[in-house]
Amino acid sequence: MPTRVCCCCSALRPRYKRLVDNIFPEDPKDGLVKADMEKLTFYAVSAPEKLDRIGSYLAERLSRDVVRHRSGYVLIAMEALDQLLMACHSQSIKPFVESFLHMVAKLLESGEPKLQVLGTNSFVKFANIEEDTPSYHRRYDFFVSRFSAMCHSCHSDPEIRTEIRIAGIRGIQGVVRKTVNDELRATIWEPQHMDKIVPSLLFNMQKIEEVDSRIGPPSSPSATDKEENPAVLAENCFRELLGRATFGNMNNAVRPVFAHLDHHKLWDPNEFAVHCFKIIMYSIQAQYSHHVIQEILGHLDARKKDAPRVRAGIIQVLLEAVAIAAKGSIGPTVLEVFNTLLKHLRLSVEFEANDLQGGSVGSVNLNTSSKDNDEKIVQNAIIQTIGFFGSNLPDYQRSEIMMFIMGKVPVFGTSTHTLDISQLGDLGTRRIQIMLLRSLLMVTSGYKAKTIVTALPGSFLDPLLSPSLMEDYELRQLVLEVMHNLMDRHDNRAKLRGIRIIPDVADLKIKREKICRQDTSFMKKNGQQLYRHIYLGCKEEDNVQKNYELLYTSLALITIELANEEVVIDLIRLAIALQDSAIINEDNLPMFHRCGIMALVAAYLNFVSQMIAVPAFCQHVSKVIEIRTMEAPYFLPEHIFRDKCMLPKSLEKHEKDLYFLTNKIAESLGGSGYSVERLSVPYVPQVTDEDRLSRRKSIVDTVSIQVDILSNNVPSDDVVSNTEEITFEALKKAIDTSGMEEQEKEKRRLVIEKFQKAPFEEIAAQCESKANLLHDRLAQILELTIRPPPSPSGTLTITSGHAQYQSVPVYEMKFPDLCVY
């Protein structure tokens, strides 16, 4: 019961106090006296200068009732305050608001949940009131701290705990709404406030039982869920907070998210982390997306020494953020994203290499194997992120990223790359090569350039083809797949999948366009380089079935996208040269690889013959394939690439009907108007320093000493090698000068004819090949070790380096001051 005042004393009291006292009934159960409340409201509106005194007196009464635990009168006082706030909007309301906030603070400080909820509800009503003029001196530090504490309520009663947490979340929402609209009053965005607000909201959001993991924006909660579920209400408040963030305070709202996820170890598993950043990316303004990506990259750098699964969780969050940001504005962070990801890719490979070295010493450690698998998870996450980010960039940026990644790929013997591999070793370097090429493969996926020069400029093509000659079949596969992504501008690659004899190419419905002038110029400039890498790639000893399939696809795509009449002739010459190399076998390839090359040539000639639709050419190819099906099925891809295929012991005894003959092809194409003179010139790949830098066997490093000779212009039905062994008989013939003039004339005529008809690229390639061959052979001759024969009628053996040459008969050759035994 409130203290009653006598009539005499009552008359002497100020009117505002009398009006305030009259709104309180004798029994608090009767509630607010409405008639007297109307009088008090009319008086406050009529005399706004009295509002501050009314507020102070109400605050005094409420404080006394709170201390005395008179909850009924506290409810009446807060109801009166709420009505006065809603009714009065003059400038004189500022002092009254201070009294109101003081009363709300008293309620929040009390230990009774009902009073805390009551104070929160009043504050929320106040937060929804738009004041005529802002009050810059007013601060809400206490309310931020108190509402955040209520969000972490641990009351023993679950219902009361939920009620208090909901009140705390609604209170934070009220503080945000009251403060963020005014640019001059941005104290709410200060780190000390964000460090309390954001974790409180995330703490309640964790209670969501089913996290929405869809790619699209998380669903908006219904009105009923907002009022009853703390998790849904907290998520809604978090969205609202981020939606009001501006350029200057975006980072302050995002950084506490990382601290919360770190503290509660929510990166592994990272479902909640992904959910949080989906909300962030869909809630903020699109032009600020790059700020969030920069923060994720910075946090990844800060946690670079953490467990692999933690790093993988952060990278997957980055992937989700990038997936959303790629649809809007990414800003200036493109190269920063790729540079950071590639740096962490190198670190992951380095950690993996160190773990392998540590596990190889002493006993086998089971943890080492699990760490390796975890590092692979990190690497796959990085590659997936790079690929997704790159595939969503515009073409001009994607070209820059392709060059950027290619510049990071280390090549043995060169220092052109910009990635530090000093700590990786050979195994780690190979691993980083594969990872970078896989990243490049992801970036080039779906890239459609109008001209091949745009997709494969010289500055990109040269470093891309360098790994194609390395002694690693997986690297060569990745290089070919990258080239396919860039060459296949009409989505024909899926139709060419798998190496096989296609009965009718028309059924594939190949899409192609007329070759433009830029593509023709590209092939004139870079065609020999492409042919060379395909030729040498077919002769690698570690090739598997996939390598032959990709090489076949490369030939087919060049035919579809870049082939005019001249290119078709060059490709046929290349195919015949591959067939000859498999028959002669200068590189001592296993029988499976020789048959694999023969099958590749058969599949490609079958394809190209149907593409150019020359009936005689198609007939010759079909006839050879038919004979092979009956007599030598191991020369066809459908048989040689099966698990169990019988291989021949040698290829020397096979009939010429099993081979594609140059003269038959020249005859068939010549009858259809093709210029076939160049078919008589054997294809010779150009030898460059890449063969040595890539750690592969030089194409001129053969067992027998051989040199190129000019082939006869008259086509032969037999497959003839364009090399001739140098024996002592050949040397004797060379010394004999009889008939030298006739031979010189004939040789001069052939050279002149060749220079008149052969293309410049072919002449340059053959001349350079001979020069390199002569250089290597001279070096070998200078290192010859001649061992004396065991008997006068014996033989001598010549060795040079790792090669041992076939024993030859002993001849006594008399030269001035020199005798060889």
mmCIF file of N, CA, C and O in Angstrom, residues 212-216 270-271 273-279 281-282 292-293 296 313-327 381 384-385 388:
data_model
loop_
_atom_site.group_PDB
_atom_site.id
_atom_site.type_symbol
_atom_site.label_atom_id
_atom_site.label_comp_id
_atom_site.label_asym_id
_atom_site.label_seq_id
_atom_site.Cartn_x
_atom_site.Cartn_y
_atom_site.Cartn_z
ATOM 1 N N ASP A 212 20.347 -24.477 -42.068
ATOM 2 C CA ASP A 212 20.011 -24.391 -43.490
ATOM 3 C C ASP A 212 21.291 -24.340 -44.296
ATOM 4 O O ASP A 212 22.022 -23.365 -44.263
ATOM 5 N N SER A 213 21.584 -25.421 -45.016
ATOM 6 C CA SER A 213 22.838 -25.522 -45.768
ATOM 7 C C SER A 213 22.621 -25.388 -47.268
ATOM 8 O O SER A 213 23.456 -25.797 -48.046
ATOM 9 N N ARG A 214 21.526 -24.827 -47.681
ATOM 10 C CA ARG A 214 21.277 -24.678 -49.103
ATOM 11 C C ARG A 214 22.153 -23.569 -49.676
ATOM 12 O O ARG A 214 22.654 -22.708 -48.969
ATOM 13 N N ILE A 215 22.284 -23.616 -50.997
ATOM 14 C CA ILE A 215 23.118 -22.635 -51.676
ATOM 15 C C ILE A 215 22.465 -21.255 -51.642
ATOM 16 O O ILE A 215 23.137 -20.246 -51.500
ATOM 17 N N GLY A 216 21.160 -21.201 -51.740
ATOM 18 C CA GLY A 216 20.479 -19.918 -51.769
ATOM 19 C C GLY A 216 20.454 -19.251 -50.420
ATOM 20 O O GLY A 216 20.981 -19.763 -49.422
ATOM 21 N N ASN A 270 32.250 -27.470 -39.671
ATOM 22 C CA ASN A 270 32.044 -26.045 -39.939
ATOM 23 C C ASN A 270 30.649 -25.717 -40.482
ATOM 24 O O ASN A 270 30.474 -24.710 -41.151
ATOM 25 N N GLU A 271 29.662 -26.568 -40.189
ATOM 26 C CA GLU A 271 28.317 -26.299 -40.698
ATOM 27 C C GLU A 271 27.784 -24.967 -40.175
ATOM 28 O O GLU A 271 27.202 -24.173 -40.924
ATOM 29 N N ALA A 273 29.558 -22.424 -39.071
ATOM 30 C CA ALA A 273 30.349 -21.331 -39.640
ATOM 31 C C ALA A 273 29.868 -20.987 -41.047
ATOM 32 O O ALA A 273 29.737 -19.808 -41.410
ATOM 33 N N VAL A 274 29.608 -22.013 -41.851
ATOM 34 C CA VAL A 274 29.099 -21.769 -43.200
ATOM 35 C C VAL A 274 27.749 -21.063 -43.147
ATOM 36 O O VAL A 274 27.482 -20.116 -43.902
ATOM 37 N N HIS A 275 26.896 -21.505 -42.206
ATOM 38 C CA HIS A 275 25.580 -20.885 -42.068
ATOM 39 C C HIS A 275 25.709 -19.408 -41.696
ATOM 40 O O HIS A 275 25.008 -18.547 -42.244
ATOM 41 N N CYS A 276 26.619 -19.099 -40.788
ATOM 42 C CA CYS A 276 26.812 -17.706 -40.359
ATOM 43 C C CYS A 276 27.249 -16.829 -41.522
ATOM 44 O O CYS A 276 26.722 -15.722 -41.720
ATOM 45 N N PHE A 277 28.199 -17.306 -42.309
ATOM 46 C CA PHE A 277 28.715 -16.459 -43.370
ATOM 47 C C PHE A 277 27.766 -16.388 -44.558
ATOM 48 O O PHE A 277 27.818 -15.428 -45.332
ATOM 49 N N LYS A 278 26.911 -17.358 -44.707
ATOM 50 C CA LYS A 278 25.841 -17.199 -45.689
ATOM 51 C C LYS A 278 24.925 -16.047 -45.283
ATOM 52 O O LYS A 278 24.530 -15.209 -46.114
ATOM 53 N N ILE A 279 24.586 -16.015 -44.000
ATOM 54 C CA ILE A 279 23.741 -14.926 -43.507
ATOM 55 C C ILE A 279 24.436 -13.584 -43.707
ATOM 56 O O ILE A 279 23.827 -12.598 -44.147
ATOM 57 N N MET A 281 26.813 -12.746 -45.922
ATOM 58 C CA MET A 281 26.951 -12.362 -47.327
ATOM 59 C C MET A 281 25.615 -11.949 -47.936
ATOM 60 O O MET A 281 25.560 -11.064 -48.802
ATOM 61 N N TYR A 282 24.516 -12.557 -47.490
ATOM 62 C CA TYR A 282 23.219 -12.197 -48.040
ATOM 63 C C TYR A 282 22.605 -10.989 -47.340
ATOM 64 O O TYR A 282 21.654 -10.388 -47.858
ATOM 65 N N VAL A 292 34.257 -8.696 -46.466
ATOM 66 C CA VAL A 292 34.128 -9.988 -45.773
ATOM 67 C C VAL A 292 35.168 -10.970 -46.297
ATOM 68 O O VAL A 292 35.799 -11.698 -45.518
ATOM 69 N N ILE A 293 35.384 -11.002 -47.602
ATOM 70 C CA ILE A 293 36.366 -11.916 -48.174
ATOM 71 C C ILE A 293 37.761 -11.576 -47.663
ATOM 72 O O ILE A 293 38.548 -12.470 -47.330
ATOM 73 N N ILE A 296 38.116 -12.939 -44.166
ATOM 74 C CA ILE A 296 38.316 -14.394 -44.147
ATOM 75 C C ILE A 296 39.748 -14.737 -44.528
ATOM 76 O O ILE A 296 40.389 -15.609 -43.912
ATOM 77 N N GLY A 313 38.198 -25.940 -42.925
ATOM 78 C CA GLY A 313 36.904 -25.341 -42.602
ATOM 79 C C GLY A 313 36.845 -23.876 -42.962
ATOM 80 O O GLY A 313 35.829 -23.392 -43.499
ATOM 81 N N ILE A 314 37.930 -23.143 -42.712
ATOM 82 C CA ILE A 314 37.967 -21.721 -43.074
ATOM 83 C C ILE A 314 37.912 -21.556 -44.591
ATOM 84 O O ILE A 314 37.230 -20.666 -45.116
ATOM 85 N N ILE A 315 38.628 -22.412 -45.300
ATOM 86 C CA ILE A 315 38.655 -22.312 -46.765
ATOM 87 C C ILE A 315 37.282 -22.630 -47.349
ATOM 88 O O ILE A 315 36.839 -21.997 -48.321
ATOM 89 N N GLN A 316 36.579 -23.583 -46.769
ATOM 90 C CA GLN A 316 35.238 -23.891 -47.255
ATOM 91 C C GLN A 316 34.277 -22.734 -47.001
ATOM 92 O O GLN A 316 33.382 -22.465 -47.816
ATOM 93 N N VAL A 317 34.471 -22.042 -45.877
ATOM 94 C CA VAL A 317 33.674 -20.840 -45.622
ATOM 95 C C VAL A 317 33.992 -19.783 -46.671
ATOM 96 O O VAL A 317 33.091 -19.101 -47.186
ATOM 97 N N LEU A 318 35.271 -19.649 -47.015
ATOM 98 C CA LEU A 318 35.662 -18.719 -48.069
ATOM 99 C C LEU A 318 34.994 -19.082 -49.391
ATOM 100 O O LEU A 318 34.553 -18.200 -50.144
ATOM 101 N N LEU A 319 34.916 -20.371 -49.678
ATOM 102 C CA LEU A 319 34.254 -20.813 -50.906
ATOM 103 C C LEU A 319 32.798 -20.376 -50.937
ATOM 104 O O LEU A 319 32.301 -19.875 -51.958
ATOM 105 N N GLU A 320 32.100 -20.547 -49.827
ATOM 106 C CA GLU A 320 30.694 -20.142 -49.780
ATOM 107 C C GLU A 320 30.561 -18.626 -49.944
ATOM 108 O O GLU A 320 29.656 -18.142 -50.633
ATOM 109 N N ALA A 321 31.470 -17.881 -49.314
ATOM 110 C CA ALA A 321 31.424 -16.427 -49.429
ATOM 111 C C ALA A 321 31.712 -15.985 -50.856
ATOM 112 O O ALA A 321 31.052 -15.090 -51.398
ATOM 113 N N VAL A 322 32.687 -16.620 -51.472
ATOM 114 C CA VAL A 322 33.044 -16.281 -52.849
ATOM 115 C C VAL A 322 31.900 -16.625 -53.795
ATOM 116 O O VAL A 322 31.613 -15.894 -54.748
ATOM 117 N N ALA A 323 31.234 -17.747 -53.537
ATOM 118 C CA ALA A 323 30.129 -18.162 -54.397
ATOM 119 C C ALA A 323 29.020 -17.125 -54.410
ATOM 120 O O ALA A 323 28.375 -16.893 -55.442
ATOM 121 N N ILE A 324 28.814 -16.463 -53.285
ATOM 122 C CA ILE A 324 27.772 -15.433 -53.216
ATOM 123 C C ILE A 324 28.300 -14.106 -53.750
ATOM 124 O O ILE A 324 27.609 -13.398 -54.478
ATOM 125 N N ALA A 325 29.542 -13.779 -53.405
ATOM 126 C CA ALA A 325 30.114 -12.500 -53.839
ATOM 127 C C ALA A 325 30.326 -12.455 -55.335
ATOM 128 O O ALA A 325 30.284 -11.381 -55.938
ATOM 129 N N ALA A 326 30.569 -13.612 -55.950
ATOM 130 C CA ALA A 326 30.837 -13.634 -57.391
ATOM 131 C C ALA A 326 29.638 -13.168 -58.193
ATOM 132 O O ALA A 326 29.787 -12.743 -59.343
ATOM 133 N N LYS A 327 28.459 -13.213 -57.598
ATOM 134 C CA LYS A 327 27.264 -12.759 -58.314
ATOM 135 C C LYS A 327 27.117 -11.244 -58.265
ATOM 136 O O LYS A 327 26.299 -10.681 -58.959
ATOM 137 N N ALA A 381 40.123 -28.381 -50.922
ATOM 138 C CA ALA A 381 39.280 -27.222 -50.639
ATOM 139 C C ALA A 381 39.830 -25.969 -51.312
ATOM 140 O O ALA A 381 39.073 -25.149 -51.855
ATOM 141 N N GLN A 384 39.171 -26.243 -55.088
ATOM 142 C CA GLN A 384 37.754 -26.025 -55.374
ATOM 143 C C GLN A 384 37.410 -24.545 -55.276
ATOM 144 O O GLN A 384 36.660 -24.012 -56.109
ATOM 145 N N THR A 385 37.969 -23.865 -54.280
ATOM 146 C CA THR A 385 37.702 -22.436 -54.119
ATOM 147 C C THR A 385 38.288 -21.639 -55.272
ATOM 148 O O THR A 385 37.642 -20.736 -55.826
ATOM 149 N N PHE A 388 36.136 -22.305 -58.406
ATOM 150 C CA PHE A 388 34.819 -21.679 -58.391
ATOM 151 C C PHE A 388 34.942 -20.173 -58.542
ATOM 152 O O PHE A 388 34.177 -19.545 -59.275
#
